[in-house]
CSV table of C-alpha atoms in Angstrom, one decimal:
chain,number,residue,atom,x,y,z
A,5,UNK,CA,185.3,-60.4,99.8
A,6,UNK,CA,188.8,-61.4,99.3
A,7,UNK,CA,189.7,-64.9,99.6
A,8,UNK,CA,192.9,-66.9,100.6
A,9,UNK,CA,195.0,-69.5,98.1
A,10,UNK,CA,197.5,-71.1,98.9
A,11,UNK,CA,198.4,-68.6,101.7
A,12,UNK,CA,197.8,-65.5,99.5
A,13,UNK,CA,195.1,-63.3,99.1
A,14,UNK,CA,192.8,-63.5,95.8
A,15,UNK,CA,189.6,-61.8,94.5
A,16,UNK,CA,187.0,-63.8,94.2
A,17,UNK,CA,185.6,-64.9,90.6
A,18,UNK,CA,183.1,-62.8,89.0
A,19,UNK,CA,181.6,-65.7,87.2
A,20,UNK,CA,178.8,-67.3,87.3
A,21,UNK,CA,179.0,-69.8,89.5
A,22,UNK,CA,178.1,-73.6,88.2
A,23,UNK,CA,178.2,-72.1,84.8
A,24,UNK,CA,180.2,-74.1,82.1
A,25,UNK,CA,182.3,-71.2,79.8
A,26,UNK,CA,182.7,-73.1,77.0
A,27,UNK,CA,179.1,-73.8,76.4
A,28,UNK,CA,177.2,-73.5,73.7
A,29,UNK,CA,175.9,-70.4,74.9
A,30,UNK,CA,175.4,-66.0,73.8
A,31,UNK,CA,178.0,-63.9,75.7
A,32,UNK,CA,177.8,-60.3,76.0
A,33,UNK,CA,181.2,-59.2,76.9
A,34,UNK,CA,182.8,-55.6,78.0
A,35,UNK,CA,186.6,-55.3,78.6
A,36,UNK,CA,188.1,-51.9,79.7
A,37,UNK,CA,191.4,-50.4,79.4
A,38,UNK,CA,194.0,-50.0,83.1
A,39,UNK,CA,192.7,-46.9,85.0
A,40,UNK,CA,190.1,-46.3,81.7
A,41,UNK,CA,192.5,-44.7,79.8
A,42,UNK,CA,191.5,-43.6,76.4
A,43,UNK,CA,193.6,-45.5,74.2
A,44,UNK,CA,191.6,-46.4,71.6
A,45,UNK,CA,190.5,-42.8,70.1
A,46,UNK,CA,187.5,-40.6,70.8
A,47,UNK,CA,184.1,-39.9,70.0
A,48,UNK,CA,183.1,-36.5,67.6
A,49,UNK,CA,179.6,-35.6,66.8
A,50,UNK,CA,178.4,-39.0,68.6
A,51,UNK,CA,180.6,-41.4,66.5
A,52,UNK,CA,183.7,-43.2,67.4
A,53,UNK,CA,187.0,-41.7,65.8
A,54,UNK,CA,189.4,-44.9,65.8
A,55,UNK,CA,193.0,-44.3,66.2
A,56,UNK,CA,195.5,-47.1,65.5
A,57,UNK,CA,195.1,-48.9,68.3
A,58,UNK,CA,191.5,-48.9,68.2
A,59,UNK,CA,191.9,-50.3,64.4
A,60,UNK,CA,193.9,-52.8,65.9
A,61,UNK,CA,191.0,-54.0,68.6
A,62,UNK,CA,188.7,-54.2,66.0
A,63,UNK,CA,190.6,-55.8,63.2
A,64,UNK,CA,192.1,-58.5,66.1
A,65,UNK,CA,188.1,-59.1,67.4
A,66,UNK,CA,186.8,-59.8,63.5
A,67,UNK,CA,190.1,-62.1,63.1
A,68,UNK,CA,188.8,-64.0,66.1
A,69,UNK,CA,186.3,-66.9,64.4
A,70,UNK,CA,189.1,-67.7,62.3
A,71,UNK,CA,191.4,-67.9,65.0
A,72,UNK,CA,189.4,-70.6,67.0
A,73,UNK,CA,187.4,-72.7,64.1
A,74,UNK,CA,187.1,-75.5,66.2
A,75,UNK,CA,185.1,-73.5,68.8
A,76,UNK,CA,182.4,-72.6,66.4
A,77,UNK,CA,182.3,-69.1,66.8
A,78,UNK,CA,179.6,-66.2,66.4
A,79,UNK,CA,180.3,-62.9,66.7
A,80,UNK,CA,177.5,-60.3,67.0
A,81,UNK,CA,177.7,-56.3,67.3
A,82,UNK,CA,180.0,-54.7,68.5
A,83,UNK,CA,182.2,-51.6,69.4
A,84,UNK,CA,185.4,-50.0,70.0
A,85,UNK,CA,185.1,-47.0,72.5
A,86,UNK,CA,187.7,-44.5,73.8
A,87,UNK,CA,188.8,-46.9,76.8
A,88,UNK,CA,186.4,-49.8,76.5
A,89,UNK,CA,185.5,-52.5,73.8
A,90,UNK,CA,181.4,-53.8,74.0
A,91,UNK,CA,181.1,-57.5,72.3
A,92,UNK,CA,178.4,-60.2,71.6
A,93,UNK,CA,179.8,-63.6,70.9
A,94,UNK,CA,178.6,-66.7,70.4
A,95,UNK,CA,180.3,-70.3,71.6
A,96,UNK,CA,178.7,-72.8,68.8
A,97,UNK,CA,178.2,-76.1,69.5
A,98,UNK,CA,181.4,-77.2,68.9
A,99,UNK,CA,183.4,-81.3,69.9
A,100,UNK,CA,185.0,-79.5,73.1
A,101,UNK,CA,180.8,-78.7,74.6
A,102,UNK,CA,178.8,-81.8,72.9
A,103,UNK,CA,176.7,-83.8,75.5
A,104,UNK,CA,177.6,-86.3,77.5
A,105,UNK,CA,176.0,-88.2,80.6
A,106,UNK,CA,178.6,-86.2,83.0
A,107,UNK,CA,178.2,-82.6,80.8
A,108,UNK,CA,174.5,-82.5,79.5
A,109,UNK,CA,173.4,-80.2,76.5
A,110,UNK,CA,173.4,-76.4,77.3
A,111,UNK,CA,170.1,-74.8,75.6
A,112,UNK,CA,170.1,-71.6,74.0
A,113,UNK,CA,167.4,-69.4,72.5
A,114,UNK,CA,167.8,-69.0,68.8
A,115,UNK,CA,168.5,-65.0,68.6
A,116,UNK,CA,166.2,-65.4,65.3
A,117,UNK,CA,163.4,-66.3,67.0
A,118,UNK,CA,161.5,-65.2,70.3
A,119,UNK,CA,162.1,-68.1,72.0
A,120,UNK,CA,163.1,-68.0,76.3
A,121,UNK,CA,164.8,-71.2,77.2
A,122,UNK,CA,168.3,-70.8,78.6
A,123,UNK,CA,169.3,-73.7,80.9
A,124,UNK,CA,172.8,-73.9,83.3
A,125,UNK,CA,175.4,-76.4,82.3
A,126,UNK,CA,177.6,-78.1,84.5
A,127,UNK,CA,180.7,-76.4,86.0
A,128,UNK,CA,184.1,-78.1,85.0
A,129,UNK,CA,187.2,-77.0,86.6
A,130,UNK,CA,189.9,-78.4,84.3
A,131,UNK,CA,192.2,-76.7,82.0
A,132,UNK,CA,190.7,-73.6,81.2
A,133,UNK,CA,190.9,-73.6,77.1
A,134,UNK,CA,188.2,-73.5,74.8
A,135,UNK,CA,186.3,-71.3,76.4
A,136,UNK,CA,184.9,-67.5,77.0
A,137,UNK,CA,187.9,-66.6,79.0
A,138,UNK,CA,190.3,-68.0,76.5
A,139,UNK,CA,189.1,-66.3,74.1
A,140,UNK,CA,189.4,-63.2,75.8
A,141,UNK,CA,192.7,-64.1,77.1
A,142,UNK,CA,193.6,-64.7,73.2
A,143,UNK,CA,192.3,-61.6,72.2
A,144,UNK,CA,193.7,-59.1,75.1
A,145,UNK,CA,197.0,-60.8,74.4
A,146,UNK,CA,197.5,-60.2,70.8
A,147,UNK,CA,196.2,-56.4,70.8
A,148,UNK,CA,198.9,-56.0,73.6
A,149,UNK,CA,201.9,-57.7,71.9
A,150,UNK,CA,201.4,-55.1,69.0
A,151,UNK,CA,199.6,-52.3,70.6
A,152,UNK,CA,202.6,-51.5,72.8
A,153,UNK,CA,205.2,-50.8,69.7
A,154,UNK,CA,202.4,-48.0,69.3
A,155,UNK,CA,202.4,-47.1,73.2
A,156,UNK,CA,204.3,-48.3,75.8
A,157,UNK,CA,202.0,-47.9,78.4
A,158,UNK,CA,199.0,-49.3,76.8
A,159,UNK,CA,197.5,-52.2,79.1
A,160,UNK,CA,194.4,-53.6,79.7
A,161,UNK,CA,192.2,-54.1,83.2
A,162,UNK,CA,192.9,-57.6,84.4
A,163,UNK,CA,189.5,-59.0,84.4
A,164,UNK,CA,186.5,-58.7,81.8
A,165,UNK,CA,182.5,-58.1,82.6
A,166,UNK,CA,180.2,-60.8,80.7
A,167,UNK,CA,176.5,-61.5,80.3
A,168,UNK,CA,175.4,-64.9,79.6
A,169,UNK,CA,171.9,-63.6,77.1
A,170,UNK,CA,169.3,-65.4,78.0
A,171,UNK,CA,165.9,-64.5,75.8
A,172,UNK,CA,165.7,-62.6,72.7
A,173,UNK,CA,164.8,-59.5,74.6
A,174,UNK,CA,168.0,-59.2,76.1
A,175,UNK,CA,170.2,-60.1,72.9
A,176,UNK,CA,167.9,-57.1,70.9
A,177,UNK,CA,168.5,-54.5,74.1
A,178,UNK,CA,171.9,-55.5,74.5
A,179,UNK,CA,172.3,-55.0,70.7
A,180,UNK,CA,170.9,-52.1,70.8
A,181,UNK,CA,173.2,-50.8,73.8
A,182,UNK,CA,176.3,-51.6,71.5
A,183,UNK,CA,174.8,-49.8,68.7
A,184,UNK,CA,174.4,-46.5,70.2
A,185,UNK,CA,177.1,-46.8,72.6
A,186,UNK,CA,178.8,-44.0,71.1
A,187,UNK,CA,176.5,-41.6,71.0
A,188,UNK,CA,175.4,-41.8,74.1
A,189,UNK,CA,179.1,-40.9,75.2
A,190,UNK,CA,178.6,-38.1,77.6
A,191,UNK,CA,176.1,-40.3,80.1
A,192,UNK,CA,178.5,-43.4,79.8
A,193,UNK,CA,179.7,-44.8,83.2
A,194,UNK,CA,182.9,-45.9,81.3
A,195,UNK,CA,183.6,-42.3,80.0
A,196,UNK,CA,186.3,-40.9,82.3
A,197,UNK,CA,189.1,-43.2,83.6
């Protein structure tokens, strides 16, 4: 349902409500392409073919730790596909999510143990840095600036899907999702734009 702000319509969040974004939490992320477009190569014989913009997604997602030390990040598997990129990322504990009266701790399972505790933290509606969607916002951003020198008309979808993993049965599915993402091409729901 579309909402109004400030006298405009606006689509509604697709976050989780009361859910803190920069917590110390597991994300599993999926970001697609405008219209699905297959700008990032293809897939022969059930393995992804990269061409240079798809090099440039995955060389710009490793970069990203490094980018944002101070947020303590994880990443886990992931995978460039013809018009969509499949991610598992970890916000660390980190000075910008530490607890306070007002912000408690935010538990996570350990991904190296089977362990199932996975609590909400508290919703802040400040500035939004230092957390999931600035990172992707960080990201989208600097495969654009470059990936457009290669093609014009390359652009993203405006939003991003995410996952907050729960349990270590989630991360390992999820995980192994990512994995064989590519060769299970054909029966993708992201295959044709």
């Amino acid at each position: 349902m579309t909402q109004k702000f400030q006298n405009k319509y606006r689509i509604a969040s697709a976050r989780l409500k009361d859910w803190d974004y920069g917590s110390n939490a597991i994300y599993f992320i999926t970001i697609c392409t405008h219209g699905r477009e297959h700008y990032f190569g293809e897939i022969a014989n059930g393995k992804m073919q990269l061409n240079a913009i798809g090099e440039l997604v995955q060389k710009e997602w490793i970069k990203t730790p490094e980018l944002r030390p101070d947020m303590n990040l994880e990443l886990g598997e992931f995978v460039v596909m013809p018009n969509h990129f499949h991610a598992i990322i970890t916000i660390g504990k980190n000075k910008y999510n530490t607890c306070t009266d007002a912000m408690p701790c935010v538990s996570t399972f350990d991904k190296t143990k089977n362990n199932k505790d996975a609590r909400h933290g508290v919703s802040t509606f400040g500035a939004q840095s230092k957390n999931l969607a600035s990172i992707i916002r960080g990201f989208k951003s600097s495969v654009t600036t470059v990936a457009r020198k290669i093609n014009p008309k390359f652009a993203w979808q405006s939003r991003f899907h995410d996952h907050i993993i729960r349990d270590f049965d989630s991360y390992h599915r999820i995980e192994q999702y990512i994995q064989n993402n590519p060769a299970s091409w054909k029966e993708d729901e992201y295959t044709s734009p």
